[in-house]
PDB file of C-alpha atoms in Angstrom:
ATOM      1  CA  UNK M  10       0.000   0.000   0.000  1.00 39.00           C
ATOM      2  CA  UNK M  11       1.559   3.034  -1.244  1.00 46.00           C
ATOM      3  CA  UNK M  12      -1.241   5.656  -0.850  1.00 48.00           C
ATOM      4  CA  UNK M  13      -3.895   5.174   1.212  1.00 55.00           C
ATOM      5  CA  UNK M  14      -6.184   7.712  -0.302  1.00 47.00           C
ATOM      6  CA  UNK M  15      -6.266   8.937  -3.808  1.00 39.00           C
ATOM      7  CA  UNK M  16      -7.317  11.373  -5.444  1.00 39.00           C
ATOM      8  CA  UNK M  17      -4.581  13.616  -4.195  1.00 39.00           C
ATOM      9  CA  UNK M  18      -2.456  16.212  -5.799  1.00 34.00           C
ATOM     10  CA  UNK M  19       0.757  18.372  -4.887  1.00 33.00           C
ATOM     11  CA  UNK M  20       0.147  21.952  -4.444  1.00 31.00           C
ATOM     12  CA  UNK M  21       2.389  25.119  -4.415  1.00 29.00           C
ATOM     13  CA  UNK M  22       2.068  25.406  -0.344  1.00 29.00           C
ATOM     14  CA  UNK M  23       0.162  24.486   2.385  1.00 26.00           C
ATOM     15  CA  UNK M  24      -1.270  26.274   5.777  1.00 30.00           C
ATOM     16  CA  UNK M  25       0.938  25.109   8.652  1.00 30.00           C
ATOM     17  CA  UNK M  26      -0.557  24.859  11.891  1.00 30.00           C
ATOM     18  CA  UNK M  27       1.885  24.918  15.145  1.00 29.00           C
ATOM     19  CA  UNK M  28       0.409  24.039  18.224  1.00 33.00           C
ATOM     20  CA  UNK M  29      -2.303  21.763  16.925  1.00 35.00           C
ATOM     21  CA  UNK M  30      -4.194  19.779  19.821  1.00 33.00           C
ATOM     22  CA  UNK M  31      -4.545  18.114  18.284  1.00 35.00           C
ATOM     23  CA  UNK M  32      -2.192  -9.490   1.098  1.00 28.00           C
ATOM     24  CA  UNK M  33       0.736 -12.175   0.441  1.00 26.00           C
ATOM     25  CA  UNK M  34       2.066 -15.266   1.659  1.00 26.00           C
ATOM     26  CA  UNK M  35       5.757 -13.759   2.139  1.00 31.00           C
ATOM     27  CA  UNK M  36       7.210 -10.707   3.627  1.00 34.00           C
ATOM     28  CA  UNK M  37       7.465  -8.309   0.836  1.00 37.00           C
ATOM     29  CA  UNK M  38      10.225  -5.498   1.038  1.00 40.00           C
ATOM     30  CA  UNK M  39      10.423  -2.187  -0.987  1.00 40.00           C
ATOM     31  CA  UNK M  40      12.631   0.710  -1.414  1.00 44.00           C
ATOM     32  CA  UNK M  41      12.120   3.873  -2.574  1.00 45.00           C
ATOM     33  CA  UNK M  42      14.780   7.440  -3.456  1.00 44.00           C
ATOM     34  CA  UNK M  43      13.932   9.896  -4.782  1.00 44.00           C
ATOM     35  CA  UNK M  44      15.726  12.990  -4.607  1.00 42.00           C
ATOM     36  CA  UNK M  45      17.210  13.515  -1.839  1.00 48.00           C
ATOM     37  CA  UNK M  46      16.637  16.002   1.012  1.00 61.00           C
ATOM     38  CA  UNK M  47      18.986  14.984   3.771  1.00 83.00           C
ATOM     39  CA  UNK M  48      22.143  13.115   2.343  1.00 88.00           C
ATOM     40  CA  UNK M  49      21.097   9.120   1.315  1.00 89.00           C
ATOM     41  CA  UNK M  50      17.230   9.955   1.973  1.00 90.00           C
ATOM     42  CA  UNK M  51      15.270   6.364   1.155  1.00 92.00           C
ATOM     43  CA  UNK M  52      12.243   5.244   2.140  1.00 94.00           C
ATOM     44  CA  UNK M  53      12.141   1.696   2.891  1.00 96.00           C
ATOM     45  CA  UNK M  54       8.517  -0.446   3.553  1.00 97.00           C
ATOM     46  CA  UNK M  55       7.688  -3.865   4.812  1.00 97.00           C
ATOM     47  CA  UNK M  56       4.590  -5.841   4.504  1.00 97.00           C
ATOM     48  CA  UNK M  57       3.486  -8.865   6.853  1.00 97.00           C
ATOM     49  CA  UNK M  58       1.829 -11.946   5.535  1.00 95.00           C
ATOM     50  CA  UNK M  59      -2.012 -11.265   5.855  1.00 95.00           C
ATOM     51  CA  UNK M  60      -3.201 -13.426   8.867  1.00 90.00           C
ATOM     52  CA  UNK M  61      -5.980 -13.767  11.266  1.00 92.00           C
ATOM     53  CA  UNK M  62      -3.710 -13.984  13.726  1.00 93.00           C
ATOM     54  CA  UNK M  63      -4.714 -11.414  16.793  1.00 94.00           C
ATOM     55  CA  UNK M  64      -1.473  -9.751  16.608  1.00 96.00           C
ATOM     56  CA  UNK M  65       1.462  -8.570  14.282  1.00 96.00           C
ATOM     57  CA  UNK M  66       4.932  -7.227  15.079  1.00 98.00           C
ATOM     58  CA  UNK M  67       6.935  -5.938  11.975  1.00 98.00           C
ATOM     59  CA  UNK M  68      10.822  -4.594  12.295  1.00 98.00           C
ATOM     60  CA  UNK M  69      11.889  -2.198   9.030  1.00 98.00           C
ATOM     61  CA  UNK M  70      15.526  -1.359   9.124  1.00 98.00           C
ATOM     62  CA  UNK M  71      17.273   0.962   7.129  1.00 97.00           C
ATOM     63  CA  UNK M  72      19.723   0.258   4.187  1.00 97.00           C
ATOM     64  CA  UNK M  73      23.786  -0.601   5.703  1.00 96.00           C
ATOM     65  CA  UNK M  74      25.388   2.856   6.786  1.00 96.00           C
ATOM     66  CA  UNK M  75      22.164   4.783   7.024  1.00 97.00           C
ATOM     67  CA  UNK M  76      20.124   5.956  10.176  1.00 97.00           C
ATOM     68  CA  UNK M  77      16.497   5.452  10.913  1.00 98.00           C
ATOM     69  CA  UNK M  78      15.260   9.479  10.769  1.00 97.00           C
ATOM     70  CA  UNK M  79      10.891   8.645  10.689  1.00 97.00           C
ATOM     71  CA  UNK M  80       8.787   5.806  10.120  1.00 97.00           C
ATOM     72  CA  UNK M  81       4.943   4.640  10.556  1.00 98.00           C
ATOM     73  CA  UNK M  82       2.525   1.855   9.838  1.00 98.00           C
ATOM     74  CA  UNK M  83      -0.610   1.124   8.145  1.00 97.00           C
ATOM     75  CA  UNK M  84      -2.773  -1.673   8.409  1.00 97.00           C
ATOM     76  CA  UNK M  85      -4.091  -3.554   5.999  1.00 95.00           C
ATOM     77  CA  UNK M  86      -7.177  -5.814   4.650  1.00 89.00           C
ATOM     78  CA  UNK M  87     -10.651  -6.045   5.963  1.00 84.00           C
ATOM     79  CA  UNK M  88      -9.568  -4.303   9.770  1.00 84.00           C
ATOM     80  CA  UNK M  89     -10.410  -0.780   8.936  1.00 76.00           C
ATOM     81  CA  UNK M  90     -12.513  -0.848  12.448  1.00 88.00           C
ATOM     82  CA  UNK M  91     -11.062  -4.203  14.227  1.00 93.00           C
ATOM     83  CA  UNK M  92      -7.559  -3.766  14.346  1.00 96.00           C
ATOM     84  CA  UNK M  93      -5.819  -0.921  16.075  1.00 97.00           C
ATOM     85  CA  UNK M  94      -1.662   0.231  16.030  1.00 98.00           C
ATOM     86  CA  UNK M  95      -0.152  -0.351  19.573  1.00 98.00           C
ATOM     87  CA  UNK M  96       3.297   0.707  18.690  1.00 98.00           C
ATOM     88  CA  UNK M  97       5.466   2.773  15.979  1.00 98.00           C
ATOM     89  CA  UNK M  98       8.326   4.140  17.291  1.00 98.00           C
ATOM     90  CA  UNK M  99      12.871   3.903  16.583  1.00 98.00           C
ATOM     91  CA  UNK M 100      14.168   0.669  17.986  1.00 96.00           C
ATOM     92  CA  UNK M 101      17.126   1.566  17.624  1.00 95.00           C
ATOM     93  CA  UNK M 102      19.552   3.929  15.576  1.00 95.00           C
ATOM     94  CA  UNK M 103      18.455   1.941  12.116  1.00 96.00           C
ATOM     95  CA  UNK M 104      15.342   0.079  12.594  1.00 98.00           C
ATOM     96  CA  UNK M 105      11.361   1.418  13.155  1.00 98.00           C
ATOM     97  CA  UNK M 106       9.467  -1.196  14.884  1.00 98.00           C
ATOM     98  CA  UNK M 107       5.478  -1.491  14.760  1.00 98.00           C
ATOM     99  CA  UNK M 108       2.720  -3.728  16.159  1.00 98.00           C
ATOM    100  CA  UNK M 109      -0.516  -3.963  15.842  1.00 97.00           C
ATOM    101  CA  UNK M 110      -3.374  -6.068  17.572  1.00 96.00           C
ATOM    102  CA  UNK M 111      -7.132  -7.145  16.946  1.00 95.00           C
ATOM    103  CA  UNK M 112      -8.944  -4.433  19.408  1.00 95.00           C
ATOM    104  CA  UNK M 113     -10.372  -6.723  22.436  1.00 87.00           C
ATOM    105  CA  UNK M 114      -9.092  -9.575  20.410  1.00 74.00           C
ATOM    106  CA  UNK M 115     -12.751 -10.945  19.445  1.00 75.00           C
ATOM    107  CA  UNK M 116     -12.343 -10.525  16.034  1.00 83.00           C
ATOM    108  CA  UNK M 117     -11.962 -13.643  13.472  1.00 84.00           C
ATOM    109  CA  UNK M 118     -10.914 -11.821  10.004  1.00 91.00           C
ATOM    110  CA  UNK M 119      -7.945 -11.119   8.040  1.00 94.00           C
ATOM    111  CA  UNK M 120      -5.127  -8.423   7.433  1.00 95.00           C
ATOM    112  CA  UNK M 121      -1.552  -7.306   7.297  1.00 96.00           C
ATOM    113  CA  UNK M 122       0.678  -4.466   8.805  1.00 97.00           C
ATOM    114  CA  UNK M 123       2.944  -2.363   6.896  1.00 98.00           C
ATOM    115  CA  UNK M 124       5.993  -0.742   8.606  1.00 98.00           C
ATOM    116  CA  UNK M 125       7.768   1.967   7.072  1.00 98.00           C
ATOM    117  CA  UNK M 126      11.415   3.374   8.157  1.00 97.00           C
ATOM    118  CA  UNK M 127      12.827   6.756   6.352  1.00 96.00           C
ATOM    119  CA  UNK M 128      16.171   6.811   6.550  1.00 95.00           C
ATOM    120  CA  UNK M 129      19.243   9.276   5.974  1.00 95.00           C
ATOM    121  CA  UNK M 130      23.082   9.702   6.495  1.00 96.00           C
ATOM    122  CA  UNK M 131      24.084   9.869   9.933  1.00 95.00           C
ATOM    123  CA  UNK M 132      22.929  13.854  11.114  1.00 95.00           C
ATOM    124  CA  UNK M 133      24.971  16.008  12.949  1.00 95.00           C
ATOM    125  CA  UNK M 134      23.743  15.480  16.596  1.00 96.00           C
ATOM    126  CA  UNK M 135      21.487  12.917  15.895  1.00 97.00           C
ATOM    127  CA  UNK M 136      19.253  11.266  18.945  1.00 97.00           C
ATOM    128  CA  UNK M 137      16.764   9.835  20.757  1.00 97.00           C
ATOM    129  CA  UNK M 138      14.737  10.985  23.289  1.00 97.00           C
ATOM    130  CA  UNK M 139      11.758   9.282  25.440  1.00 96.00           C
ATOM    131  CA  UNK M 140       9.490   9.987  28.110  1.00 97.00           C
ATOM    132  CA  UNK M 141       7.026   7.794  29.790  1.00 98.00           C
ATOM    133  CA  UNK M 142       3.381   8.561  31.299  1.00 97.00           C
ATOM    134  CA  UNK M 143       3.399   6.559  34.391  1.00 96.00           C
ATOM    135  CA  UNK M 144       1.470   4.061  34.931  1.00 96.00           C
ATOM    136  CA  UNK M 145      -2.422   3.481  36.448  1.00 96.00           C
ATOM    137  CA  UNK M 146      -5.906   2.304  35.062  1.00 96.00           C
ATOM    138  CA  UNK M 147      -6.963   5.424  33.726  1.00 96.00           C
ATOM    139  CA  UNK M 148      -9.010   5.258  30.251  1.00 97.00           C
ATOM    140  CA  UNK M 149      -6.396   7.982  28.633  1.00 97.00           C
ATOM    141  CA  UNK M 150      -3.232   8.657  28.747  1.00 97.00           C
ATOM    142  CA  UNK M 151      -0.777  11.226  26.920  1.00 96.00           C
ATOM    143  CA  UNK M 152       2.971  11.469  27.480  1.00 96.00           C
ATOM    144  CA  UNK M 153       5.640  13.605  26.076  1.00 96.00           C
ATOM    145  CA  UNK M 154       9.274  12.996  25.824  1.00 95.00           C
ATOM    146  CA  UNK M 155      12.272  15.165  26.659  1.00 92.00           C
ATOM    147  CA  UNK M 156      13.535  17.759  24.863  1.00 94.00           C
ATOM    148  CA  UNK M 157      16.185  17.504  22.322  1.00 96.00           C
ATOM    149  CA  UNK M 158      19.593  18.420  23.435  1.00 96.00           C
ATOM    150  CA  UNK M 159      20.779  22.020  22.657  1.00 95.00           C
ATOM    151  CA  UNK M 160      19.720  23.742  19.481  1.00 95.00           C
ATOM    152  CA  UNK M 161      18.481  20.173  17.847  1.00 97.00           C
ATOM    153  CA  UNK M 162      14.965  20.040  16.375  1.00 96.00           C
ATOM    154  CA  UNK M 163      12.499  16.983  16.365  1.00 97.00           C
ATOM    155  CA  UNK M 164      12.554  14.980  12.924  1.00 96.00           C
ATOM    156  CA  UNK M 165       9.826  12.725  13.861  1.00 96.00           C
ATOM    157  CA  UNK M 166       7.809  11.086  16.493  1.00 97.00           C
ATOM    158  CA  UNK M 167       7.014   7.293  17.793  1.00 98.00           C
ATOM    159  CA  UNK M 168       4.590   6.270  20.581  1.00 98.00           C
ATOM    160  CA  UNK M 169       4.210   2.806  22.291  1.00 98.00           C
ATOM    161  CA  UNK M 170       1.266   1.358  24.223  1.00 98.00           C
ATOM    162  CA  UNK M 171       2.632  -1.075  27.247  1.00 98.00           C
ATOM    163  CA  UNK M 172      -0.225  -2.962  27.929  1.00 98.00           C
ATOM    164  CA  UNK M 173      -1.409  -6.363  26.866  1.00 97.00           C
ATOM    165  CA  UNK M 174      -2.641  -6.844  23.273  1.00 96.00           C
ATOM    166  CA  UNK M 175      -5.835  -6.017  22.620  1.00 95.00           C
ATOM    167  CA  UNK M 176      -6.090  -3.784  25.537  1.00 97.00           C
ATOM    168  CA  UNK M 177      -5.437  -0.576  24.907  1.00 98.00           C
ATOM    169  CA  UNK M 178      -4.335   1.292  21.162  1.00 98.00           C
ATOM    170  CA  UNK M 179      -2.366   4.533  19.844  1.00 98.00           C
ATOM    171  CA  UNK M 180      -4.523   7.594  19.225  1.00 98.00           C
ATOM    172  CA  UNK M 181      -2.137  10.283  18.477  1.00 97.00           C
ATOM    173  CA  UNK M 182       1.998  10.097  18.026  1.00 98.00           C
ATOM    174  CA  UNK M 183       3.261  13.386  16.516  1.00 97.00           C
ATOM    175  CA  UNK M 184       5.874  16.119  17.495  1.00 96.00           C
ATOM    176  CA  UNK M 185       4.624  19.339  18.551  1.00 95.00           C
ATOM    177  CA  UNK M 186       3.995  22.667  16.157  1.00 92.00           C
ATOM    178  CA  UNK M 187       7.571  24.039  17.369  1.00 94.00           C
ATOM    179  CA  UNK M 188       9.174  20.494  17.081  1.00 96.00           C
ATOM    180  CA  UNK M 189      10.959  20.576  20.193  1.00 96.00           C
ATOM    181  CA  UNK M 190       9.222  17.512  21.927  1.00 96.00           C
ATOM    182  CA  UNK M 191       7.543  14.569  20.994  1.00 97.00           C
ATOM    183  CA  UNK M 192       3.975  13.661  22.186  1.00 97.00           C
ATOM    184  CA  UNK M 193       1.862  10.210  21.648  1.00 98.00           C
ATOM    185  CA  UNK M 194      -1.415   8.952  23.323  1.00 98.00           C
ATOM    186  CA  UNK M 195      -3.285   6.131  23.886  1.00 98.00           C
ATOM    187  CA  UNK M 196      -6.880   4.221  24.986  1.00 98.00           C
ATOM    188  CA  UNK M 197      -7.985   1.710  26.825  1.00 97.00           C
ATOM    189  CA  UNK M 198     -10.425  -0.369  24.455  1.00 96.00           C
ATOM    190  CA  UNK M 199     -14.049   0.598  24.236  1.00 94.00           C
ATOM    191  CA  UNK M 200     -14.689  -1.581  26.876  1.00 92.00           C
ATOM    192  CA  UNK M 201     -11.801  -0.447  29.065  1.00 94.00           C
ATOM    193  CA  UNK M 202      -9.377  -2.090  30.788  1.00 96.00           C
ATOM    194  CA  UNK M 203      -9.252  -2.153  34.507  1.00 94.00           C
ATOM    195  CA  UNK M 204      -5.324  -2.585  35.290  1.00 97.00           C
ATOM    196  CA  UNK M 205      -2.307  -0.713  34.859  1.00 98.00           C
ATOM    197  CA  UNK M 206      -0.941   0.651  31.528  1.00 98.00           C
ATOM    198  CA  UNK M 207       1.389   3.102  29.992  1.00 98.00           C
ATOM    199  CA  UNK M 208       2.341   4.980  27.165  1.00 98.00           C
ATOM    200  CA  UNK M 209       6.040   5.970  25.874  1.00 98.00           C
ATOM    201  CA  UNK M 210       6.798   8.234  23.516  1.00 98.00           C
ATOM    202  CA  UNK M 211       9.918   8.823  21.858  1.00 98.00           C
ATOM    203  CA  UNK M 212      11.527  11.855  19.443  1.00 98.00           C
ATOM    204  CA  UNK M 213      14.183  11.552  16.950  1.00 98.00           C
ATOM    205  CA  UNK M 214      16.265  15.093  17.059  1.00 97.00           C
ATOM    206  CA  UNK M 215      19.453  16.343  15.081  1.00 96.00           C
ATOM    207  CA  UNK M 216      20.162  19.806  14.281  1.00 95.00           C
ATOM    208  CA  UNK M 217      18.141  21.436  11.781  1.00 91.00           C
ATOM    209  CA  UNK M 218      18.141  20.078   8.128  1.00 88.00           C
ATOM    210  CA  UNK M 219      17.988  22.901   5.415  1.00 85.00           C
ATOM    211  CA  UNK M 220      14.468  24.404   5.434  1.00 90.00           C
ATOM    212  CA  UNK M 221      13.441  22.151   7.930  1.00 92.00           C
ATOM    213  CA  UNK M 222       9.501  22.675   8.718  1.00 94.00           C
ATOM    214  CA  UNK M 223       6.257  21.327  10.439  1.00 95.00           C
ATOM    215  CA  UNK M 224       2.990  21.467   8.149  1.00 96.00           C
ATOM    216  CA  UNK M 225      -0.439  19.552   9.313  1.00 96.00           C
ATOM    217  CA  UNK M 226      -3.977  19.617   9.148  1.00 96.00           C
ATOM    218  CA  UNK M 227      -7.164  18.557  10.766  1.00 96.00           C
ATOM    219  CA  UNK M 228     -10.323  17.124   9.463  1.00 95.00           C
ATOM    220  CA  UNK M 229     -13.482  16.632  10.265  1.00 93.00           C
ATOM    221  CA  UNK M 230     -13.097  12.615   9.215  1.00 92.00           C
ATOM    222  CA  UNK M 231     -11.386   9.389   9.765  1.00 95.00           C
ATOM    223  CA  UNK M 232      -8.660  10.251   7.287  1.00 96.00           C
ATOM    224  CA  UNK M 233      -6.475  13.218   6.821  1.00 97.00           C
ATOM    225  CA  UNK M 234      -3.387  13.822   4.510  1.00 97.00           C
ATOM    226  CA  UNK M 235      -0.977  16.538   4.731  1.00 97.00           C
ATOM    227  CA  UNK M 236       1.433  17.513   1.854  1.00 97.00           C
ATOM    228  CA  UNK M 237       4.877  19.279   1.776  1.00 95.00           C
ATOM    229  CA  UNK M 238       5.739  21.729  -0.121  1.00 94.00           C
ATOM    230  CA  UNK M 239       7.354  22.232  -3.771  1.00 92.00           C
ATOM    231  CA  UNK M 240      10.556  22.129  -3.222  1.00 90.00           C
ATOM    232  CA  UNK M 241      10.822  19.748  -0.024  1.00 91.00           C
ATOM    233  CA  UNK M 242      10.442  16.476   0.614  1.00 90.00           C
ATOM    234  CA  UNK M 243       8.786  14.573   3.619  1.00 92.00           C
ATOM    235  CA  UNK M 244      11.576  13.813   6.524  1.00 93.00           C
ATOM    236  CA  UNK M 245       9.239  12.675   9.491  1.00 95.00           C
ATOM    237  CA  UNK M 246       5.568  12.275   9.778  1.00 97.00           C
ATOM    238  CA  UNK M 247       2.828  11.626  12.868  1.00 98.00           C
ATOM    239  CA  UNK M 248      -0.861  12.533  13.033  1.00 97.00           C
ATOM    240  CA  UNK M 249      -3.974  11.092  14.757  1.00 97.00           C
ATOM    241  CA  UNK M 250      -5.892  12.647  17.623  1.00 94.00           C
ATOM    242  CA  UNK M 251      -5.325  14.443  19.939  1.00 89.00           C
ATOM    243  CA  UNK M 252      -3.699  14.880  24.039  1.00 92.00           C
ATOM    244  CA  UNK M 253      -7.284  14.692  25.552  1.00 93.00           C
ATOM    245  CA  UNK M 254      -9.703  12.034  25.690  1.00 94.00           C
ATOM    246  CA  UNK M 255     -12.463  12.450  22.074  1.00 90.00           C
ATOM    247  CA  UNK M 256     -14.128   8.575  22.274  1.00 92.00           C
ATOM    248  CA  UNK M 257     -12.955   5.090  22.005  1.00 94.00           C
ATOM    249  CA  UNK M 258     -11.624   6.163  18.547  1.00 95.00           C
ATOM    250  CA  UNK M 259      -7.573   4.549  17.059  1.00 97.00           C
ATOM    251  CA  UNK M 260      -4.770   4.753  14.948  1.00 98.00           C
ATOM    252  CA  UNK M 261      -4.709   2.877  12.272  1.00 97.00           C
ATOM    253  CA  UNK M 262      -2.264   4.339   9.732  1.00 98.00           C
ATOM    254  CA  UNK M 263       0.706   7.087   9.392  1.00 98.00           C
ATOM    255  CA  UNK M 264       1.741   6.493   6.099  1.00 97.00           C
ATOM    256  CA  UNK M 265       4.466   8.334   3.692  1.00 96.00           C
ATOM    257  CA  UNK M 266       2.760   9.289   0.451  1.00 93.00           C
ATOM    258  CA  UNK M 267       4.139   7.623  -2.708  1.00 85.00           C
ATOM    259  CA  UNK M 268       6.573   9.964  -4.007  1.00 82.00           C
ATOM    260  CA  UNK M 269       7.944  10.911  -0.489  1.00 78.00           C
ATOM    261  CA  UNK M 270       5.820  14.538  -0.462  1.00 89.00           C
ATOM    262  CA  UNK M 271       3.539  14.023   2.624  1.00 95.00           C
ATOM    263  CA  UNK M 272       1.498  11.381   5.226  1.00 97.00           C
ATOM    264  CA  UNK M 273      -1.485   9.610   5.103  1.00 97.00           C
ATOM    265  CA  UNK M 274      -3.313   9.234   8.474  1.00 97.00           C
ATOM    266  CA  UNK M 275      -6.207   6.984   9.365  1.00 97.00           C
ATOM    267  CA  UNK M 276      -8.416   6.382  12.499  1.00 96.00           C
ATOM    268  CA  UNK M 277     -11.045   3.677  13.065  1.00 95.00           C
ATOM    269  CA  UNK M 278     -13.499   6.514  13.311  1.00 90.00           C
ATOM    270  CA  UNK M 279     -14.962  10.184  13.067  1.00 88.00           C
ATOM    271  CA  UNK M 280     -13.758  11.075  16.708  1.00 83.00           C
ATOM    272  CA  UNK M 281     -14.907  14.747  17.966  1.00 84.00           C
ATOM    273  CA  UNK M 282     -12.142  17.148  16.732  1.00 85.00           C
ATOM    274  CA  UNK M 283     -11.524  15.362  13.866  1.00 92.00           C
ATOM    275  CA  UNK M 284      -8.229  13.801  11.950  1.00 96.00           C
ATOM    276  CA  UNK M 285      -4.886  15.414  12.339  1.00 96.00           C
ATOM    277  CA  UNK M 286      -1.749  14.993   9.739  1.00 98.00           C
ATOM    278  CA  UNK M 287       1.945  16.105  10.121  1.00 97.00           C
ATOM    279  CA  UNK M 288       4.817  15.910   7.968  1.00 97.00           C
ATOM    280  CA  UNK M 289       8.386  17.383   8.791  1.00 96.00           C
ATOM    281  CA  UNK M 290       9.946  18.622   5.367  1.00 94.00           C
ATOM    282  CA  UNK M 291      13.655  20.096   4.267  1.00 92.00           C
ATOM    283  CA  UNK M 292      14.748  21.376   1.460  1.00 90.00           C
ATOM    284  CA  UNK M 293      15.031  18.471  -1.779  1.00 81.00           C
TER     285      UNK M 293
END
């Protein structure tokens, strides 16, 4: 899956908004570079064998002697209410990890996961930060992690739930309108879960790439895309809700466009407040 919705087209420039609340039987790999806006910019994308299973982990890692910058996940097949993201977030300096898991795990039908790493030459003062929300059985929970290290900028943004599968999904994973932090959230399934739970989130920072820039947009529905502009090229990218509690609504996809100019975001429904996408572009 390349594009989750069509029917787009690039345009000249876009709003920015700062502050903003808010199938196969074998792995299949694929890279994609286009021009480059950060030294050895690729894209790479993995897809999962579509399964009933209740749960799918996918690792993406980036091509030998490049660093994992962004990433996301999208999932796939007839789940566009059942299945819910749990994590997306930098396992380590080259590799994105995702999972995903059936929501309350009652749910007999099929689908796959996509993960998706972007990758670059090692950045000057490249890192990662995290932060953690504590614990306890509350129904929502945000989190936010540190901020980068002296005059460094957030690239992009990962989240994690830490709860049992099934239990509790992403809403929201996205770095903030200044990009200085990183913020994700999560909830409990619709029918709640009554022990304790947590959400990390995690930013990738390195000084400032040329250009370097936050655009997003919210909308009224499940889906929402956000474009960079001409010119630049999509580094990081992050969407979903929002940091307070708007219904028993999930992640299901934060995509890269095809042709590495924007995201694709996706929730399993028309939450109050509506659909948020962010990209982080630099100059091409």
């Amino acid at each position: 899956m390349r594009n989750l919705f069509t029917g787009r087209r690039r345009v000249a420039s876009l709003a920015a908004i700062a502050g903003m609340i808010l199938a196969s039987a074998a792995i299949q790999v694929t890279t994609a570079d286009p021009a480059a806006a950060l030294p050895g910019l690729v894209e790479r994308s993995i897809v999962s064998p579509t399964t009933s299973d209740p749960a799918t982990t996918m690792d993406v890692t980036c091509p030998s002697g490049l660093q994992v910058i962004g990433g996301g996940a999208a999932i796939g097949g007839y789940a566009t209410t059942e299945v819910f993201l749990t994590q997306s977030f930098p396992l380590d300096q080259d590799t994105w990890h995702v999972h995903a898991a059936e929501i309350g795990q009652g749910w007999s039908g099929y689908w796959n996961l996509t993960a998706y790493a972007i990758c670059a030459s090692p950045l000057p003062g490249w890192e990662i930060q995290w932060g953690n929300s504590g614990g306890g059985s509350g129904t929502f929970k945000t989190t936010y992690t540190y901020p980068c290290s002296a005059g460094r900028k957030v690239i992009s943004a990962g989240g994690r739930v830490n709860a049992p599968d099934g239990t509790a999904g992403l809403v929201m994973v996205r770095p903030d309108g200044p990009l200085t932090i990183g913020r994700a959230s999560g909830r409990t399934q619709p029918d709640g879960y009554g022990y304790s739970w947590s959400v990390d989130s995690y930013a990738i920072c390195a000084y400032p790439a040329p250009n370097q820039q936050n655009r997003g947009t919210i909308t009224a529905g499940n889906t929402a895309s956000q474009e960079c502009p001409l010119g630049t090229a999509d580094n990081g990218i992050g969407g979903g809700g929002g940091t307070v509690d708007l219904g028993p609504y999930y992640l299901t996809a934060i995509a890269p466009m095809a042709g590495r100019i924007g995201v694709d975001v996706r929730m399993t429904g028309n939450q109050q407040g509506g659909t948020m996408a962010q990209v982080t572009c630099s100059d091409i």
